[in-house]
Short mmCIF file of C-alpha atoms in Angstrom, two decimals:
data_model
loop_
_atom_site.label_atom_id
_atom_site.label_comp_id
_atom_site.label_asym_id
_atom_site.label_seq_id
_atom_site.Cartn_x
_atom_site.Cartn_y
_atom_site.Cartn_z
CA MET A 27 -67.92 58.82 1.52
CA ALA A 28 -68.62 55.01 1.73
CA ASP A 29 -65.74 52.73 1.09
CA SER A 30 -65.99 50.19 -1.70
CA ALA A 31 -67.03 47.28 0.66
CA ASP A 32 -69.89 49.36 2.04
CA VAL A 33 -70.65 50.38 -1.40
CA LEU A 34 -70.65 47.02 -2.63
CA ASN A 35 -72.60 45.55 0.40
CA HIS A 36 -75.20 48.11 -0.28
CA LEU A 37 -75.47 46.95 -3.68
CA LEU A 38 -75.94 43.18 -3.13
CA GLY A 39 -77.98 43.58 -0.18
CA HIS A 40 -80.45 46.05 -1.94
CA PRO A 41 -80.12 45.52 -5.42
CA PRO A 42 -82.10 48.24 -7.51
CA THR A 43 -85.05 47.42 -9.59
CA SER A 44 -84.25 46.65 -12.94
CA PRO A 45 -86.06 44.96 -15.87
CA HIS A 46 -82.67 43.61 -17.23
CA PRO A 47 -79.70 41.66 -15.44
CA ILE A 48 -76.97 43.63 -13.85
CA ALA A 49 -73.40 43.18 -13.92
CA TYR A 50 -71.62 44.09 -10.67
CA ASN A 51 -68.27 45.14 -11.29
CA TYR A 52 -65.55 45.46 -8.87
CA LEU A 53 -62.17 46.65 -9.44
CA VAL A 54 -59.36 44.77 -7.68
CA PRO A 55 -55.78 45.89 -7.78
CA ASN A 56 -54.13 42.75 -6.61
CA LEU A 57 -54.86 39.40 -5.11
CA LYS A 58 -55.59 40.95 -1.99
CA GLY A 59 -58.27 43.26 -3.26
CA LEU A 60 -60.11 40.13 -4.72
CA GLN A 61 -59.76 38.13 -1.43
CA ASN A 62 -61.61 41.10 0.25
CA PHE A 63 -63.82 41.41 -2.44
CA LEU A 64 -64.91 37.69 -2.10
CA LYS A 65 -65.09 37.77 1.49
CA THR A 66 -67.60 40.68 1.38
CA ALA A 67 -69.67 39.20 -1.26
CA HIS A 68 -70.03 36.19 0.53
CA GLN A 69 -70.97 37.95 4.33
CA VAL A 70 -73.50 40.22 2.68
CA LYS A 71 -77.21 39.49 3.65
CA PRO A 72 -80.02 40.44 1.04
CA ALA A 73 -82.83 42.64 2.46
CA ALA A 74 -85.35 39.90 2.34
CA GLN A 75 -83.21 37.16 3.88
CA ASP A 76 -84.05 35.99 7.48
CA PRO A 77 -81.62 38.26 9.80
CA ASP A 78 -81.54 35.36 12.25
CA ARG A 79 -79.75 33.05 9.65
CA SER A 80 -76.04 32.68 9.61
CA GLN A 81 -74.11 32.05 6.62
CA PRO A 82 -73.28 28.84 6.53
CA ALA A 83 -69.32 28.31 6.13
CA GLU A 84 -69.47 26.09 3.15
CA ASP A 85 -70.96 28.93 1.52
CA LEU A 86 -67.95 30.81 1.61
CA LYS A 87 -66.30 28.38 -1.18
CA ALA A 88 -69.31 28.33 -3.35
CA PRO A 89 -69.38 30.26 -6.71
CA LEU A 90 -70.72 33.55 -6.23
CA THR A 91 -74.38 34.57 -7.33
CA PRO A 92 -75.57 38.01 -6.57
CA PRO A 93 -79.16 38.60 -5.55
CA PRO A 94 -81.64 38.82 -8.33
CA SER A 95 -83.26 42.51 -8.91
CA PRO A 96 -86.79 42.88 -7.75
CA LYS A 97 -89.04 42.92 -10.31
CA GLU A 98 -92.88 43.74 -10.72
CA GLN A 99 -94.92 40.96 -10.16
CA ASP A 100 -96.44 40.75 -13.43
CA GLU A 101 -93.13 41.71 -15.17
CA ALA A 102 -92.30 39.21 -18.09
CA GLU A 103 -88.71 37.44 -18.09
CA PRO A 104 -86.39 39.76 -20.11
CA ALA A 105 -84.24 38.33 -22.46
CA PRO A 106 -80.44 39.51 -21.81
CA ILE A 107 -78.75 42.33 -23.80
CA THR A 108 -75.90 40.81 -26.33
CA SER A 109 -74.41 41.52 -29.63
CA THR A 110 -75.30 40.26 -32.77
CA GLN A 111 -74.22 36.67 -33.61
CA ASP A 112 -72.10 38.15 -36.40
CA PRO A 113 -69.65 40.26 -35.19
CA ASN A 114 -69.50 42.52 -38.50
CA GLU A 115 -73.50 43.17 -38.75
CA MET A 116 -74.77 46.38 -37.37
CA PRO A 117 -78.37 45.83 -35.85
CA SER A 118 -80.85 47.85 -37.88
CA ASP A 119 -83.24 50.34 -35.75
CA THR A 120 -86.86 49.87 -36.78
CA SER A 121 -88.32 51.45 -33.89
CA GLY A 122 -86.35 54.40 -33.59
CA VAL A 123 -84.85 54.42 -29.79
CA ASN A 124 -86.23 51.44 -27.18
CA ASP A 125 -85.80 48.36 -29.12
CA PRO A 126 -83.31 45.77 -27.44
CA ILE A 127 -79.93 44.69 -29.17
CA LYS A 128 -81.13 41.18 -30.56
CA PRO A 129 -80.95 38.77 -27.96
CA ASP A 130 -79.41 35.21 -27.55
CA PRO A 131 -82.36 32.89 -27.73
CA SER A 132 -80.35 30.18 -26.17
CA ALA A 133 -79.82 32.17 -22.85
CA ALA A 134 -80.92 30.16 -19.92
CA ALA A 135 -80.27 32.73 -17.33
CA ALA A 136 -81.81 35.60 -18.29
CA SER A 137 -82.90 37.39 -15.31
CA SER A 138 -79.48 36.30 -13.51
CA ASN A 139 -77.48 39.45 -12.10
CA GLN A 140 -73.78 38.64 -12.45
CA MET A 141 -70.60 39.48 -10.45
CA GLU A 142 -67.46 40.16 -12.20
CA ILE A 143 -64.33 41.88 -11.40
CA SER A 144 -61.90 44.16 -13.34
CA LEU A 145 -57.83 44.29 -13.34
CA PHE A 146 -55.53 46.44 -15.10
CA THR A 147 -52.27 46.71 -16.81
CA ALA A 148 -50.75 49.04 -19.15
CA ALA A 149 -48.91 49.08 -22.39
CA THR A 150 -46.05 51.53 -21.68
CA GLU A 151 -43.57 50.57 -18.64
CA ALA A 152 -43.56 53.81 -17.60
CA PHE A 153 -47.65 54.09 -16.73
CA SER A 154 -47.37 50.56 -15.21
CA LYS A 155 -44.61 51.95 -12.91
CA ALA A 156 -46.72 55.08 -11.81
CA ASN A 157 -50.50 53.41 -12.05
CA THR A 158 -49.79 49.96 -10.76
CA ASN A 159 -46.39 50.33 -9.13
CA CYS A 160 -44.48 47.29 -10.84
CA SER A 161 -43.25 46.73 -14.32
CA ILE A 162 -45.63 45.23 -17.09
CA THR A 163 -44.06 41.69 -16.49
CA GLU A 164 -44.89 42.20 -13.06
CA SER A 165 -48.42 43.30 -13.35
CA LEU A 166 -49.13 40.30 -15.76
CA GLU A 167 -47.77 38.04 -12.88
CA ARG A 168 -50.31 39.57 -10.39
CA CYS A 169 -52.84 39.44 -12.95
CA LYS A 170 -52.34 35.19 -13.03
CA GLU A 171 -53.06 34.85 -9.26
CA ILE A 172 -56.30 37.09 -9.52
CA VAL A 173 -57.46 35.07 -12.58
CA ALA A 174 -56.75 31.88 -11.09
CA LEU A 175 -58.93 32.55 -8.34
CA ALA A 176 -61.44 34.37 -9.94
CA LYS A 177 -62.24 31.54 -12.50
CA SER A 178 -61.82 28.98 -9.27
CA ARG A 179 -64.90 30.92 -7.94
CA SER A 180 -66.97 31.05 -11.18
CA VAL A 181 -66.23 34.95 -11.32
CA ARG A 182 -66.09 36.76 -14.88
CA VAL A 183 -62.69 38.70 -15.19
CA ARG A 184 -62.63 41.60 -17.34
CA GLY A 185 -59.13 43.27 -18.10
CA TYR A 186 -58.06 46.74 -19.16
CA VAL A 187 -54.72 47.63 -20.95
CA SER A 188 -54.05 51.17 -20.14
CA VAL A 189 -52.62 53.81 -22.40
CA ALA A 190 -53.20 51.71 -25.63
CA LEU A 191 -53.38 54.81 -27.92
CA GLY A 192 -51.25 57.06 -26.17
CA CYS A 193 -48.89 57.42 -22.68
CA PRO A 194 -48.86 60.83 -20.83
CA TYR A 195 -44.93 59.79 -19.87
CA GLU A 196 -43.87 57.66 -23.35
CA GLY A 197 -46.07 59.73 -25.86
CA PRO A 198 -48.69 58.94 -28.35
CA ASP A 199 -46.44 56.45 -30.29
CA VAL A 200 -47.53 53.53 -28.19
CA ALA A 201 -46.41 50.03 -30.48
CA PRO A 202 -49.79 48.20 -31.36
CA SER A 203 -47.70 45.04 -31.41
CA LYS A 204 -47.20 45.54 -27.49
CA VAL A 205 -50.93 46.07 -27.06
CA ALA A 206 -51.50 42.95 -28.77
CA GLU A 207 -48.97 40.85 -26.87
CA ILE A 208 -50.31 42.01 -23.41
CA THR A 209 -54.16 41.49 -24.68
CA THR A 210 -52.81 37.99 -25.83
CA SER A 211 -51.26 37.08 -22.57
CA LEU A 212 -54.52 38.65 -20.56
CA LEU A 213 -56.71 36.15 -22.80
CA GLU A 214 -54.70 33.19 -22.26
CA MET A 215 -54.75 33.39 -18.52
CA GLY A 216 -58.48 32.96 -18.77
CA VAL A 217 -59.66 36.83 -18.88
CA ASP A 218 -63.04 36.71 -20.47
CA GLU A 219 -62.99 40.44 -22.23
CA ILE A 220 -60.36 42.79 -22.69
CA SER A 221 -60.81 46.67 -22.76
CA VAL A 222 -58.54 48.45 -25.07
CA ALA A 223 -58.30 51.86 -23.52
CA ASP A 224 -57.23 54.88 -24.95
CA THR A 225 -56.59 56.53 -21.24
CA THR A 226 -55.14 59.56 -22.12
CA GLY A 227 -57.53 60.42 -25.54
CA MET A 228 -54.59 60.55 -27.53
CA GLY A 229 -56.25 58.09 -30.10
CA THR A 230 -56.99 59.08 -33.73
CA ALA A 231 -58.55 57.43 -36.42
CA PRO A 232 -55.82 56.17 -38.34
CA ARG A 233 -54.04 55.09 -35.08
CA THR A 234 -56.99 53.27 -33.68
CA ARG A 235 -57.54 51.21 -37.09
CA GLU A 236 -53.99 50.42 -36.95
CA LEU A 237 -54.01 49.13 -33.18
CA LEU A 238 -57.06 47.18 -34.29
CA LYS A 239 -55.56 45.72 -37.23
CA ALA A 240 -52.47 44.36 -35.30
CA LEU A 241 -54.80 42.84 -32.59
CA SER A 242 -56.83 41.11 -35.42
CA ALA A 243 -53.35 39.95 -36.82
CA ASN A 244 -52.34 38.71 -33.60
CA GLY A 245 -55.58 36.15 -33.45
CA ILE A 246 -57.59 38.09 -31.17
CA ALA A 247 -61.49 37.69 -32.17
CA ASN A 248 -63.82 41.41 -32.32
CA GLN A 249 -65.85 39.10 -29.40
CA ASP A 250 -63.21 39.49 -26.98
CA LEU A 251 -62.38 43.02 -27.29
CA ALA A 252 -64.04 46.12 -25.87
CA LEU A 253 -62.67 49.99 -26.41
CA HIS A 254 -62.70 52.27 -24.11
CA LEU A 255 -62.23 55.76 -25.40
CA HIS A 256 -61.65 59.18 -23.44
CA ASP A 257 -62.53 62.16 -25.09
CA THR A 258 -59.55 64.35 -24.25
CA TYR A 259 -59.11 65.48 -27.79
CA GLY A 260 -62.71 65.41 -28.85
CA GLN A 261 -61.66 62.01 -31.00
CA ALA A 262 -63.54 59.51 -28.84
CA LEU A 263 -66.94 59.00 -31.38
CA VAL A 264 -64.41 59.60 -34.36
CA ASN A 265 -62.73 56.15 -32.84
CA VAL A 266 -65.93 54.65 -31.95
CA VAL A 267 -67.03 54.47 -35.49
CA VAL A 268 -63.54 53.32 -36.72
CA GLY A 269 -64.33 50.48 -34.11
CA LEU A 270 -67.62 49.69 -35.41
CA GLU A 271 -66.34 49.40 -38.89
CA HIS A 272 -63.74 47.03 -37.79
CA GLY A 273 -66.43 44.90 -35.87
CA ILE A 274 -65.91 45.84 -32.46
CA ARG A 275 -69.49 45.99 -30.37
CA THR A 276 -68.45 46.79 -27.12
CA PHE A 277 -67.78 50.51 -25.65
CA ASP A 278 -67.17 51.89 -22.48
CA SER A 279 -68.72 54.82 -21.95
CA SER A 280 -69.54 57.25 -18.81
CA VAL A 281 -72.58 58.99 -17.97
CA GLY A 282 -72.04 62.75 -18.55
CA GLY A 283 -68.67 61.99 -19.65
CA LEU A 284 -67.64 61.68 -15.94
CA GLY A 285 -64.18 60.26 -15.38
CA GLY A 286 -60.46 61.36 -15.88
CA CYS A 287 -57.05 59.80 -15.00
CA PRO A 288 -55.05 61.05 -12.12
CA TYR A 289 -51.87 60.13 -14.20
CA SER A 290 -52.56 61.87 -17.13
CA LYS A 291 -52.57 65.58 -16.81
CA GLY A 292 -55.57 67.18 -18.60
CA ALA A 293 -57.36 63.94 -19.45
CA THR A 294 -61.10 64.02 -19.53
CA GLY A 295 -63.53 61.46 -18.66
CA ASN A 296 -64.63 58.70 -21.20
CA VAL A 297 -66.88 59.13 -24.08
CA ALA A 298 -70.33 60.52 -22.56
CA THR A 299 -72.98 57.74 -22.53
CA GLU A 300 -75.54 60.30 -24.21
CA ASP A 301 -73.41 60.86 -27.15
CA LEU A 302 -72.30 57.53 -27.69
CA VAL A 303 -76.09 56.35 -27.62
CA TYR A 304 -77.03 59.15 -29.97
CA CYS A 305 -74.24 58.31 -32.46
CA LEU A 306 -75.01 54.48 -32.42
CA HIS A 307 -78.93 55.15 -32.92
CA SER A 308 -77.81 57.76 -35.87
CA LEU A 309 -76.13 55.11 -37.46
CA GLY A 310 -79.06 52.81 -37.63
CA ALA A 311 -77.92 50.78 -34.52
CA THR A 312 -80.64 49.31 -31.65
CA THR A 313 -79.24 50.11 -28.14
CA GLY A 314 -82.12 49.27 -25.95
CA ILE A 315 -81.08 52.68 -24.39
CA ASP A 316 -83.55 55.73 -24.23
CA VAL A 317 -81.46 58.72 -24.80
CA GLU A 318 -83.64 60.92 -23.20
CA LYS A 319 -83.94 59.33 -19.77
CA MET A 320 -80.20 58.88 -20.20
CA ALA A 321 -79.75 62.37 -20.42
CA GLU A 322 -81.86 63.29 -17.15
CA ILE A 323 -79.49 60.95 -15.38
CA GLY A 324 -76.53 62.53 -16.67
CA ASP A 325 -78.01 66.02 -15.66
CA TRP A 326 -78.68 64.49 -12.11
CA ILE A 327 -75.31 62.93 -11.35
CA SER A 328 -73.62 66.20 -12.74
CA ARG A 329 -75.56 68.23 -10.44
CA GLU A 330 -74.92 65.72 -7.31
CA LEU A 331 -71.14 65.94 -7.80
CA GLY A 332 -71.37 69.77 -8.60
CA ARG A 333 -69.52 69.42 -11.80
CA PRO A 334 -70.41 70.57 -15.63
CA ASN A 335 -71.96 68.06 -17.51
CA ASP A 336 -69.86 67.08 -20.29
CA SER A 337 -72.15 65.32 -22.85
CA ARG A 338 -73.10 67.70 -25.65
CA THR A 339 -75.76 65.35 -26.56
CA GLY A 340 -77.20 65.41 -23.21
CA LYS A 341 -77.39 69.16 -22.67
CA ALA A 342 -79.00 69.58 -26.04
CA VAL A 343 -81.74 66.69 -25.52
CA LEU A 344 -82.31 68.36 -22.04
CA ALA A 345 -82.45 71.97 -23.57
CA ARG A 346 -85.18 70.73 -26.01
CA LEU A 347 -86.90 68.87 -23.67
CA ARG A 348 -87.08 72.03 -21.46
CA GLY A 349 -88.37 74.20 -24.00
#
């Protein structure tokens, strides 16, 4: 299996064709990880670049801009997918499936791919020790160094607060005030978006609602938040709806329900993208995603990995398509 540097080199050197901008997200566990990422990203040569042209030394200090994705010659310039301007408004679905989310007409770089990094901390001391081998306080100090360097290079930063709705070591009753405190610390450092993660899938509708209220009471805007909901107990979509009612408009998902957590015994993957999209469409939202195409991707990657397809929607859609 290729290591992360090889994967990054391939994606940046041979960006896949896409009608929309692509965000390349790279998990960095510490400052050295970010430094390695920056070095790799600056050394890559896109496939169209002259192989005899060496990378100027001064380029290594420039802000990162990944190469644009190849486009069809006559393809119109697309608008970026964004949330609605009103965080409490659900975009209506007038076409059924394929209309994009309401674009921001003021966006200037609609076709630019984006480089971003992710960093992790946790809402409990026990999980922080297990996952990052340090305390929450030490983890936040590490995050400060990472964010400072990333911002100096114009790299977008996404933060994750793990076990926000239940910990495999400390149980389901994680204090919402602690999650809000950590989230605030990350935002004050300059992190662009915080994904509040139900790593274990222990979250329920009442506790998800309580957590979101605590975040709001701490002055945290919905636009700065995402929800990351594992489906271990079959509650992920229920909690998605709670998030939508609260005004959250960004949700993490994984095609075919891939994933899990090595530090949470029995934890399944994130909510399946196919299931999430079907749920959103049923509520009248537009996503710009073709659920049939997504189901085919989920089936393909599950077969490639030799594992069951965990998307109920994906399996149902494929059964209908195949007659």
